[in-house]
Coordinates of C-alpha atoms (C1' of nucleotides) in Angstrom, one line a residue:
Chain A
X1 CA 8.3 40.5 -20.1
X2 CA 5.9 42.3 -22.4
X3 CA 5.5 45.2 -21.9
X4 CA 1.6 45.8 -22.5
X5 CA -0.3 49.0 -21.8
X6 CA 2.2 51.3 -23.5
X7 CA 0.1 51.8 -26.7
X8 CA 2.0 54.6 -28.5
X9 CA 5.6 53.2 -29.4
X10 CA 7.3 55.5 -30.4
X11 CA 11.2 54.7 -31.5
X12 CA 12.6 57.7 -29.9
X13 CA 10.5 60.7 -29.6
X14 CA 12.9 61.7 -27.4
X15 CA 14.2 65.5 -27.4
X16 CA 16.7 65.5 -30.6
X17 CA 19.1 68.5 -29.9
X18 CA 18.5 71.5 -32.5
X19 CA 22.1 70.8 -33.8
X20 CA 20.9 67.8 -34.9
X21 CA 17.6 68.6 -36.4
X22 CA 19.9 71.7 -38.3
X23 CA 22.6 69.1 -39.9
X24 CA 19.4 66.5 -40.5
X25 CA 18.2 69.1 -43.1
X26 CA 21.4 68.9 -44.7
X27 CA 21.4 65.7 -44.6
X28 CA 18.2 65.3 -46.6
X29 CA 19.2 67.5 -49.5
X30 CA 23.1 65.8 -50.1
X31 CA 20.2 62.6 -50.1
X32 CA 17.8 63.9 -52.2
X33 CA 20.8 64.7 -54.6
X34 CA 22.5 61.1 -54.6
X35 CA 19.0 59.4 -54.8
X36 CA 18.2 61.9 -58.5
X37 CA 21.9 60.8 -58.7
X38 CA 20.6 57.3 -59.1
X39 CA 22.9 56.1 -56.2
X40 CA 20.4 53.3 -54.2
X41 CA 23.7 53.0 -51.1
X42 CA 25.8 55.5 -49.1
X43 CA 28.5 55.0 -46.8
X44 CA 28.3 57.3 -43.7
X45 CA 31.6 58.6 -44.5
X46 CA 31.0 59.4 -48.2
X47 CA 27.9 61.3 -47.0
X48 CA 29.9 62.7 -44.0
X49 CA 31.7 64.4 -46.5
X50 CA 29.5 65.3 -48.7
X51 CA 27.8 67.0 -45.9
X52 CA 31.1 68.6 -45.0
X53 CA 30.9 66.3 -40.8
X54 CA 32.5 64.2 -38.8
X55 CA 32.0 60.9 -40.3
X56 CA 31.3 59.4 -36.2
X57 CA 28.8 62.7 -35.5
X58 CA 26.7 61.8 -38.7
X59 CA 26.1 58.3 -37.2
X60 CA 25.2 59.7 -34.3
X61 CA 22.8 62.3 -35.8
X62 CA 21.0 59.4 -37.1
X63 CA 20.9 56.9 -34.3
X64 CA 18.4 59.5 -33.1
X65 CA 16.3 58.2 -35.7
X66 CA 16.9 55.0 -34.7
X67 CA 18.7 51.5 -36.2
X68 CA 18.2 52.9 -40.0
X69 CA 21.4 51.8 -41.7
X70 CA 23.0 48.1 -42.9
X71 CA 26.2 47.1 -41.3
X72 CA 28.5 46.2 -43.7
X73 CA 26.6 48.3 -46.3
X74 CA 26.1 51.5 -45.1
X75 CA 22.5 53.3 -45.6
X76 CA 19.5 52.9 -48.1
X77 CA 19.5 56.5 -49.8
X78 CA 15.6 56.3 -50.4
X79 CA 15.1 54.6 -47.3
X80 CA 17.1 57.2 -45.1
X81 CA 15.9 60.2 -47.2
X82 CA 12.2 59.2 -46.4
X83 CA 12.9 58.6 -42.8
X84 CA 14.5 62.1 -41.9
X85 CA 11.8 63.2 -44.5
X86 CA 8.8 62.2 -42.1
X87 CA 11.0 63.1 -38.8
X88 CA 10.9 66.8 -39.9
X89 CA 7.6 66.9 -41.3
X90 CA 8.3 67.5 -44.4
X91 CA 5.4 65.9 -45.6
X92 CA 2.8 68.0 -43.8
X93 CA 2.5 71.5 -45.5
X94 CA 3.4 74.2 -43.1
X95 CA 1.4 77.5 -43.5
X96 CA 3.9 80.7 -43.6
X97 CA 3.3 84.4 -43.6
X98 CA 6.0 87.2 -44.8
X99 CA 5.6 90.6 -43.8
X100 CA 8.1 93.2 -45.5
X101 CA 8.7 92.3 -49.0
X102 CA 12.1 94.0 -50.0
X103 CA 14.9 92.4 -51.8
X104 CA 14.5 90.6 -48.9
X105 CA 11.5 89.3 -49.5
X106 CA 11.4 88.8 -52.6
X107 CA 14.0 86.3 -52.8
X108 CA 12.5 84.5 -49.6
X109 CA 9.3 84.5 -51.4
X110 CA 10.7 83.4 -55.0
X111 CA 12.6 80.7 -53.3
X112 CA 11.5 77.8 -55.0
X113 CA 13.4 75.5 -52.3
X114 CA 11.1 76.2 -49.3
X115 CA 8.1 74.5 -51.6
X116 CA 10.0 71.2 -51.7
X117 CA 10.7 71.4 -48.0
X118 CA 7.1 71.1 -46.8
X119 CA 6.7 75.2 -46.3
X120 CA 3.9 77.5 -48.3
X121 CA 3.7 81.0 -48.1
X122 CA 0.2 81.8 -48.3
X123 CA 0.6 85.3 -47.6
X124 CA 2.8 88.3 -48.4
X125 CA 2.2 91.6 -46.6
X126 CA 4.1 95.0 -47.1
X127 CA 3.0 98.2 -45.6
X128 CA 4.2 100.2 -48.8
X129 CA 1.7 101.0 -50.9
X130 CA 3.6 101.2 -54.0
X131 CA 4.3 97.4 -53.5
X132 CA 0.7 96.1 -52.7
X133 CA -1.1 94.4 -55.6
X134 CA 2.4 93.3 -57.2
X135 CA 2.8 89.3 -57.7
X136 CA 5.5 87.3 -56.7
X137 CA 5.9 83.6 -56.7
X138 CA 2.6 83.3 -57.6
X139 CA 1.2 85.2 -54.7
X140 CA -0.5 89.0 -54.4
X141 CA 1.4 91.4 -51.8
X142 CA -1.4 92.6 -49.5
X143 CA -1.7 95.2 -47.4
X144 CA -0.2 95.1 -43.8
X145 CA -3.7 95.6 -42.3
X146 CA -5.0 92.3 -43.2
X147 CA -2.4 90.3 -41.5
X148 CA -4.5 88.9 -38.9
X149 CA -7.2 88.1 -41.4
X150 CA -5.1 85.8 -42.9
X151 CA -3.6 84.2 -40.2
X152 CA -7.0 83.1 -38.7
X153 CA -7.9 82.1 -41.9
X154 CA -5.4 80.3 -43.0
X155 CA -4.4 78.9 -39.3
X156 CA -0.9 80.4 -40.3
X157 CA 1.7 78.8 -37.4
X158 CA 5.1 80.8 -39.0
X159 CA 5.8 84.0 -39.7
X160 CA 8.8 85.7 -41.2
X161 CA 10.0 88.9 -41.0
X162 CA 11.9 91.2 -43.4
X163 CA 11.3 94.6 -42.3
X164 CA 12.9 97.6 -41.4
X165 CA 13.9 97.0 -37.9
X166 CA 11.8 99.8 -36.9
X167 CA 8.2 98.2 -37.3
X168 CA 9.5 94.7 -36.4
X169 CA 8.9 94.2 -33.1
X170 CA 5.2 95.7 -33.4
X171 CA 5.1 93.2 -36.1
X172 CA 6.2 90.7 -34.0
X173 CA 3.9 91.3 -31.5
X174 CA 0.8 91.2 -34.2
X175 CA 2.0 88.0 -35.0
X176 CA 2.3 86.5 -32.2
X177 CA -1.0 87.9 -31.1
X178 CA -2.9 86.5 -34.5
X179 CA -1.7 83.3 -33.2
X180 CA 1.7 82.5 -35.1
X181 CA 3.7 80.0 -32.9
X182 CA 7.1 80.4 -35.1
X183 CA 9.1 83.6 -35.9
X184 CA 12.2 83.7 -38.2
X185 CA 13.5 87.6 -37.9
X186 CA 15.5 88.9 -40.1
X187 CA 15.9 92.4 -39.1
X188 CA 18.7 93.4 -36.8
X189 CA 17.0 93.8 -33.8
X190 CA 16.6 91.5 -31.0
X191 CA 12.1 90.5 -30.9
X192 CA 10.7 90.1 -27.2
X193 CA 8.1 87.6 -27.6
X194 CA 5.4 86.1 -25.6
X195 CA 5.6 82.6 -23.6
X196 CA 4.9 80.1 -26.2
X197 CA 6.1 81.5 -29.1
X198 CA 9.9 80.9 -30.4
X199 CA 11.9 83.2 -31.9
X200 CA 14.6 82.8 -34.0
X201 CA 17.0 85.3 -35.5
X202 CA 19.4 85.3 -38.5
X203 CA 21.6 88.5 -38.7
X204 CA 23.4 88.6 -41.9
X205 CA 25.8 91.9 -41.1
X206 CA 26.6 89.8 -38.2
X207 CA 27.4 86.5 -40.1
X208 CA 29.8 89.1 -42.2
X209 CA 31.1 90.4 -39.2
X210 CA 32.2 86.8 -38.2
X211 CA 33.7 86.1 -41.0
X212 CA 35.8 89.0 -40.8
X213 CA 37.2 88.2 -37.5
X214 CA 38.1 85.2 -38.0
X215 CA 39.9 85.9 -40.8
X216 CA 41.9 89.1 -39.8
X217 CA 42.7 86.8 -36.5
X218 CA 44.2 84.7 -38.9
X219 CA 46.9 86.9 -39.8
X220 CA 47.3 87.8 -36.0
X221 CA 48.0 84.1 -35.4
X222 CA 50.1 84.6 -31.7
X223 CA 52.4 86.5 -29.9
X224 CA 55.2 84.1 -29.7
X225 CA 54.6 82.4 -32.8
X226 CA 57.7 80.4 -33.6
X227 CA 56.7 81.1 -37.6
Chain B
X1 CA 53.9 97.3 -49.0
X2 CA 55.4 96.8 -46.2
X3 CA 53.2 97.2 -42.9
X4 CA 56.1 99.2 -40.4
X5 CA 54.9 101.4 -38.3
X6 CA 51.8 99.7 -37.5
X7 CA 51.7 98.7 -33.9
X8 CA 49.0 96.8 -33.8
X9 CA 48.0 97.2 -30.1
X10 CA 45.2 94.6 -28.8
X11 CA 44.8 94.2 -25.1
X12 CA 44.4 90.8 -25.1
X13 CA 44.8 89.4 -28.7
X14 CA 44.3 85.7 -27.4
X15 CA 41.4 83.8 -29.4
X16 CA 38.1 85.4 -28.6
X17 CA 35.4 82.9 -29.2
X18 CA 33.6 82.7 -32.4
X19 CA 30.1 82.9 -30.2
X20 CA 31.6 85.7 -28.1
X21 CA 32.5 87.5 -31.2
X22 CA 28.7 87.3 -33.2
X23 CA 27.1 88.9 -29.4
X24 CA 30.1 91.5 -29.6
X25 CA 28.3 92.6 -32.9
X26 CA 24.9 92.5 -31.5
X27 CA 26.4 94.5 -28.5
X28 CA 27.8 96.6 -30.7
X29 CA 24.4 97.6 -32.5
X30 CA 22.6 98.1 -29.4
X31 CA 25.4 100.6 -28.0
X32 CA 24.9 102.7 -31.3
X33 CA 20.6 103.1 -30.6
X34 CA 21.6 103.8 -26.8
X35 CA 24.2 106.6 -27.9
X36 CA 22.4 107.9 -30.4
X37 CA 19.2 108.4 -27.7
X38 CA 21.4 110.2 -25.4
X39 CA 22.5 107.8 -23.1
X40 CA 25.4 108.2 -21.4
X41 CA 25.8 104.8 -19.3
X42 CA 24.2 101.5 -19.0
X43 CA 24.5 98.7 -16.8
X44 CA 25.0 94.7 -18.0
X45 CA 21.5 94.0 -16.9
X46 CA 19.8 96.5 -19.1
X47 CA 22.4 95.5 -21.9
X48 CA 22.2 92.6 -21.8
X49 CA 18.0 92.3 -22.1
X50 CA 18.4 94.4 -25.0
X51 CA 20.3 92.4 -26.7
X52 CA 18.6 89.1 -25.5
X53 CA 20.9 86.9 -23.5
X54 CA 22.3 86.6 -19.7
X55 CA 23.8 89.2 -17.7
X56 CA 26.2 87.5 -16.8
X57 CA 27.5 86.1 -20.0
X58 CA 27.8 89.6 -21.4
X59 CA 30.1 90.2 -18.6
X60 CA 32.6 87.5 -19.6
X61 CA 32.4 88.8 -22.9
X62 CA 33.2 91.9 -22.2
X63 CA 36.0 90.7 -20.6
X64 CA 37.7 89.2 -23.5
X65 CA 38.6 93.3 -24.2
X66 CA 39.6 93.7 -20.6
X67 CA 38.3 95.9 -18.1
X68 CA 36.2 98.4 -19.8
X69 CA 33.3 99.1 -16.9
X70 CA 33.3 101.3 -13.8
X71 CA 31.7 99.1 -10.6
X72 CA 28.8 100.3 -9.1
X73 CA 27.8 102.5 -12.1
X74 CA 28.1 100.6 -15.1
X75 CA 29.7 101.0 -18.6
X76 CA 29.7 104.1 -20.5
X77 CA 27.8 104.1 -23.7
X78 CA 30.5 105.5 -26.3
X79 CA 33.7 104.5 -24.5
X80 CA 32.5 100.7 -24.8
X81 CA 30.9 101.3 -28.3
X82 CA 34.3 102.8 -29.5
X83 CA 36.5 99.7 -27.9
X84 CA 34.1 96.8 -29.5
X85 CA 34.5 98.6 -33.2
X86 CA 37.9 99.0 -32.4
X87 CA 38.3 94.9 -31.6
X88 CA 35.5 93.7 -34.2
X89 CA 37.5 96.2 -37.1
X90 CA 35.1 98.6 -37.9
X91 CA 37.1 101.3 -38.6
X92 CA 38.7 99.9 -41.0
X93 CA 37.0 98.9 -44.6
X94 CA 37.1 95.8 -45.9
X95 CA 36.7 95.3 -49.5
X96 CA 34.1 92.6 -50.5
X97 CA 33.1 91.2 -53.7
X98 CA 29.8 89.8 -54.6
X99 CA 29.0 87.0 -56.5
X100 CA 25.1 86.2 -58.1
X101 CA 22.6 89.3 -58.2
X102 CA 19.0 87.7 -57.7
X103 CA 16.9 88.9 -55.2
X104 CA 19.2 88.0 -52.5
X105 CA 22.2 89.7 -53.8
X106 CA 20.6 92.4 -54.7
X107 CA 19.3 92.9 -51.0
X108 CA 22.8 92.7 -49.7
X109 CA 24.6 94.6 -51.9
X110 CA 21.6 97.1 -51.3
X111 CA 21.8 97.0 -47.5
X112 CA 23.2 100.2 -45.8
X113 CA 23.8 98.8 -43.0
X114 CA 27.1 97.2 -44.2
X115 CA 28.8 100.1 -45.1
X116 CA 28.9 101.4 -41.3
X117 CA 30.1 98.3 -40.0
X118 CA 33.8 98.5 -42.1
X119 CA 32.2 96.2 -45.4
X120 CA 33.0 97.7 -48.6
X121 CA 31.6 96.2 -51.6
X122 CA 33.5 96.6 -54.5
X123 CA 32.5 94.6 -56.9
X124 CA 28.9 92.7 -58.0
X125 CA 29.1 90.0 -60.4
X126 CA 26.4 87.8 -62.9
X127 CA 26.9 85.6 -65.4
X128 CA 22.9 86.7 -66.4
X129 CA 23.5 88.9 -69.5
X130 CA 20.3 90.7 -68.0
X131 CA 21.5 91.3 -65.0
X132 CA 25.2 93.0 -66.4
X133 CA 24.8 96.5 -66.4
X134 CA 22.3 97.2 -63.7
X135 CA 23.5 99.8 -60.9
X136 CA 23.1 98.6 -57.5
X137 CA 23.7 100.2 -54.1
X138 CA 26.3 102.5 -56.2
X139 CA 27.7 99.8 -58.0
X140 CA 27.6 98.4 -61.6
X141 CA 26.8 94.6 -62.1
X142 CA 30.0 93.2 -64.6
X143 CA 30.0 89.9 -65.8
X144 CA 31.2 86.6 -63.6
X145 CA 34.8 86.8 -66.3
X146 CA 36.5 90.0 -64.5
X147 CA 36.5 88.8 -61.1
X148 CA 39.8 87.9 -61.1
X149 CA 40.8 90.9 -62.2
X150 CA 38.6 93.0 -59.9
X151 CA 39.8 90.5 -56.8
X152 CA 43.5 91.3 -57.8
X153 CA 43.1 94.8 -58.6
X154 CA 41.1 95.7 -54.8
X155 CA 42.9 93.5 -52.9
X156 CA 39.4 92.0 -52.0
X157 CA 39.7 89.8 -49.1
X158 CA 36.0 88.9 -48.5
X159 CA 33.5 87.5 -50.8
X160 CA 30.0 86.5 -50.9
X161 CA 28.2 84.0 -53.5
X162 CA 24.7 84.4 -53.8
X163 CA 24.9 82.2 -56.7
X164 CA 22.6 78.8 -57.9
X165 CA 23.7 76.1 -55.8
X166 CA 25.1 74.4 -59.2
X167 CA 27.5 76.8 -60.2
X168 CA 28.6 77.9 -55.8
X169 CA 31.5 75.6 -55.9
X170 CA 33.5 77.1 -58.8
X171 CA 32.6 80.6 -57.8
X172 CA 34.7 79.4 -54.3
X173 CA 37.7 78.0 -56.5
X174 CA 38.0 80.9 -58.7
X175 CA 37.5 83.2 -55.4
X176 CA 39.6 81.2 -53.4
X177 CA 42.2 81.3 -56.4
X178 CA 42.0 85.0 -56.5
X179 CA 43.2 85.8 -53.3
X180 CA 39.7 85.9 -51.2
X181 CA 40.7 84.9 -47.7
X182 CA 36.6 84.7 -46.4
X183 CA 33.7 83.0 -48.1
X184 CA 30.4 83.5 -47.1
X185 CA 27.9 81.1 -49.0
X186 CA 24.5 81.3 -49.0
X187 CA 24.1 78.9 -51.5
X188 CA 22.5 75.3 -50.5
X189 CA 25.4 73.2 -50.6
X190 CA 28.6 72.6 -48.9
X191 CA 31.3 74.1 -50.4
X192 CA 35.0 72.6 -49.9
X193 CA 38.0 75.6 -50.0
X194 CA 41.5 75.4 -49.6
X195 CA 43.8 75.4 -46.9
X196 CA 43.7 79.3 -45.7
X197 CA 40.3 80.1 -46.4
X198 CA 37.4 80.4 -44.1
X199 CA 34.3 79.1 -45.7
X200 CA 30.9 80.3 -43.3
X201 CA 27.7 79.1 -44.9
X202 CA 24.0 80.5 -43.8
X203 CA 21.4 78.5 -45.3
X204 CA 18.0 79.9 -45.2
X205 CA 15.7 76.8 -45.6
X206 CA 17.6 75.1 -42.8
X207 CA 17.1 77.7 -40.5
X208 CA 13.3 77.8 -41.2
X209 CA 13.6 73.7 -40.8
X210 CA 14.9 73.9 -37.6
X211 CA 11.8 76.7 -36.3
X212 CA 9.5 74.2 -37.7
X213 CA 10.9 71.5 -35.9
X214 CA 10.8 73.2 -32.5
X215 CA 7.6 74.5 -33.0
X216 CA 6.2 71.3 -33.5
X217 CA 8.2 69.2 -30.7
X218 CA 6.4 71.8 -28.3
X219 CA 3.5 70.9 -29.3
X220 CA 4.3 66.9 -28.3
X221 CA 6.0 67.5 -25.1
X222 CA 6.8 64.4 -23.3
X223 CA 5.3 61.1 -22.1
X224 CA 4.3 62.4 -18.7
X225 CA 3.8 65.9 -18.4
X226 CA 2.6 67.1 -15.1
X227 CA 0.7 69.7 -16.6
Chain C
dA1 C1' 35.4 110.6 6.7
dA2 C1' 33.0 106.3 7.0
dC3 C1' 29.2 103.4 5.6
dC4 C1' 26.2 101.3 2.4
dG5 C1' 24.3 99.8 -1.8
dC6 C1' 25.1 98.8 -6.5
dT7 C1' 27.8 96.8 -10.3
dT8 C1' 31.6 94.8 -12.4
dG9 C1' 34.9 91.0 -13.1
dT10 C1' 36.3 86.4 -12.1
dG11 C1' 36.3 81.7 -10.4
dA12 C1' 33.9 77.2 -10.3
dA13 C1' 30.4 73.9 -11.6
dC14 C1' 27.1 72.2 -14.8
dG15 C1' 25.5 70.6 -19.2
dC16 C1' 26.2 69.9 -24.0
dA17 C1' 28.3 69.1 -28.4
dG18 C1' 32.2 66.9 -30.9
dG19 C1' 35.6 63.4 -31.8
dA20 C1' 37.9 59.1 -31.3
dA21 C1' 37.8 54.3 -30.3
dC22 C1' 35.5 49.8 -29.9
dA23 C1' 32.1 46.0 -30.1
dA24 C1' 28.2 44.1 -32.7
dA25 C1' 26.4 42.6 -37.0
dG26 C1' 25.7 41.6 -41.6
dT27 C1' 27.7 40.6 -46.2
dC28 C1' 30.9 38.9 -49.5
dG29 C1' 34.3 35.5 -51.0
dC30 C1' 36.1 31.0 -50.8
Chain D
dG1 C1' 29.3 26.5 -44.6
dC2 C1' 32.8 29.3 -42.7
dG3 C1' 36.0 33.0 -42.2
dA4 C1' 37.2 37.7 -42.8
dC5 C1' 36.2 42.3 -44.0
dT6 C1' 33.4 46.3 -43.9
dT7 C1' 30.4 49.4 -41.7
dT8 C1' 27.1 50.7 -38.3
dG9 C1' 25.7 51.9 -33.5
dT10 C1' 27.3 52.9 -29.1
dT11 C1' 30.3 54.4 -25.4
dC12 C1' 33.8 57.0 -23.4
dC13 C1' 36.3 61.1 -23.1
dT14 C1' 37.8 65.7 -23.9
dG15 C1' 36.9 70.5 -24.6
dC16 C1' 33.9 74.4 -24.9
dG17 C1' 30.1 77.3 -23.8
dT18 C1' 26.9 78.8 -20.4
dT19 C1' 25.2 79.7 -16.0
dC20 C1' 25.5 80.5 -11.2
dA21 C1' 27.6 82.6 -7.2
dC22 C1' 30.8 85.6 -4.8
dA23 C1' 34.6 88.9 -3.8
dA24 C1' 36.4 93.4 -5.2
dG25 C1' 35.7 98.2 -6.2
dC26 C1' 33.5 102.6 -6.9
dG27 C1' 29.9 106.3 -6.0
dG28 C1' 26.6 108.5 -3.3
dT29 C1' 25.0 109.6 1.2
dT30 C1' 25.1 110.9 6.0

DNA sequence: AACCGCTTGTGAACGCAGGAACAAAGTCGC
DNA sequence: GCGACTTTGTTCCTGCGTTCACAAGCGGTT
């Protein structure tokens, strides 16, 4: 029974869920760690841990990636680390835009870790004139008029934004419109976007808000509580 | 301190979900712009595409504060505003101490938009001798060695470390030690607390992993796409 | 006063993520 | 060379979150 004809084999190109792909990335880094560490094997549960999962979900994770460990053994730390490596592109450098640089910003844009993870910023935009011409992480702040120049140029497929919430969805839109596929919003408003291109949101009052809940429903435990 | 004479009334103080609860905030944010334009009333279907998600859905979270709408018209702007601040807490302020002033601390300690959702910061901490000194957002920067003190002497129940990933985990034992019931890490590792204490991580890189990711699965959709 | 349309609130079904348990497989020790 | 132990990869199951669909209720209109 060979099956013939079906030139691209691929192991599992399957749809891996986004819960996945999020712990994957976590993955990588406790990896990256142990293998500077000078460990060359990992158990799933010492990693588990280290990655602060469910021992059974991490195997999981990784059977999406397919057969990749040693029974008996456990998992080659280079090995695994290269695998997820090329799974989420890390390799390939991934143009990014960032349009509002605030404290914000400027910690996105300093963030050395983003370099590491396959991502370059190759262009910082801020519509403040007091901040254009100012360098950070090696790049110039430009002025929010030349956004789409430097998206076509630089075929640019993310964009991040750290503005006031009052320009961001007309950012958004120029964004999307200049031909960025990816947005990552961090202002606290919800972006309508166009067919095509995925937005995603990260709300840090709400994060705090969370928190808070959880915790003051803590102390609130029931309301027959036996103690 | 004893806490008599403090009836803590919730209409339905079961466990609210932990999803339910982060859309309660967004809810929440949305009500304020609508209020604050004039509006009056506004129906799930409206609210619910401002804030990005189902109709539906926002109904059953509303729910979890019991009946709060009037059928056939809708829910009124400031009476549903008022009972979502009342459930998430924001009346009351929260004291909240923050750990690591780069770029990213400095933007959240910087950030209005805590104040008038019940946060309170009370404290910003460096172990930089640079950085000591420096006012931000009201607040003077004192060196990483008088947490404790300031964690005692506020009765701070919340912290945030915005710390090196190196140094993250005994920033959470001395918080944790201190009396901080809520940790919210933003630091690129995984942090292990004690018993009691509520550990929420947001890691940046991660989130921009898993954009990537999508964005690039979408552009390999599946073996046999019908077009 | 009665009807009609609109909207809420809730019940049920679907899909998905998480956790536990088990069989396969490979290695180490004897 | 063989047995036993260790660990992976998979399968089943339980619970949660989300979505769809419908009955109940209120306001406006005639």
């Amino acid at each position: 029974m060979t099956a013939c004809g079906e030139p691209v084999i691929q192991p599992r190109p399957r749809t891996i869920p986004e819960a996945t792909v999020a712990r994957l990335a976590v993955y990588l880094r406790v990896l990256s760690a142990l293998a500077d560490a000078g460990r060359s094997t990992v158990a799933s549960g010492e990693l588990a841990a280290a990655a602060g999962v469910n021992p059974a979900g991490l195997r999981k994770d990784l059977s999406h990636l397919g057969p990749c460990g040693v029974r008996g053994v456990g998992y080659e730390v280079a090995t695994l680390r290269d695998r997820i490596s090329g799974v989420l592109g890390v390799e390939r450098s991934r143009a990014c835009v960032l349009v509002g640089i605030g404290n914000l910003g400027s910690a996105l844009a300093d963030y050395a870790g983003f370099g590491s993870r396959g991502f370059e910023f190759v262009g910082l935009f801020d519509a403040a004139e007091a901040r254009i011409g100012q360098r950070i992480g090696g790049l110039t702040v430009r002025p929010t008029e030349e956004l789409e120049e430097v998206v076509t140029a630089t075929q640019a497929s993310i964009g991040v934004i750290t503005t006031p919430a009052e320009v961001a969805q007309s950012v958004c839109d120029r964004l999307a419109a200049a031909g960025v596929r990816s947005i990552l919003n961090f202002a606290p408003v919800t972006l309508a976007a166009p067919e095509g291109v995925d937005v995603r949101k990260v709300d840090l009052s709400v994060e705090l808000q969370v928190l808070a809940f959880v915790g003051q429903q803590r102390l609130v435990p029931a309301v027959g509580e036996p103690a």
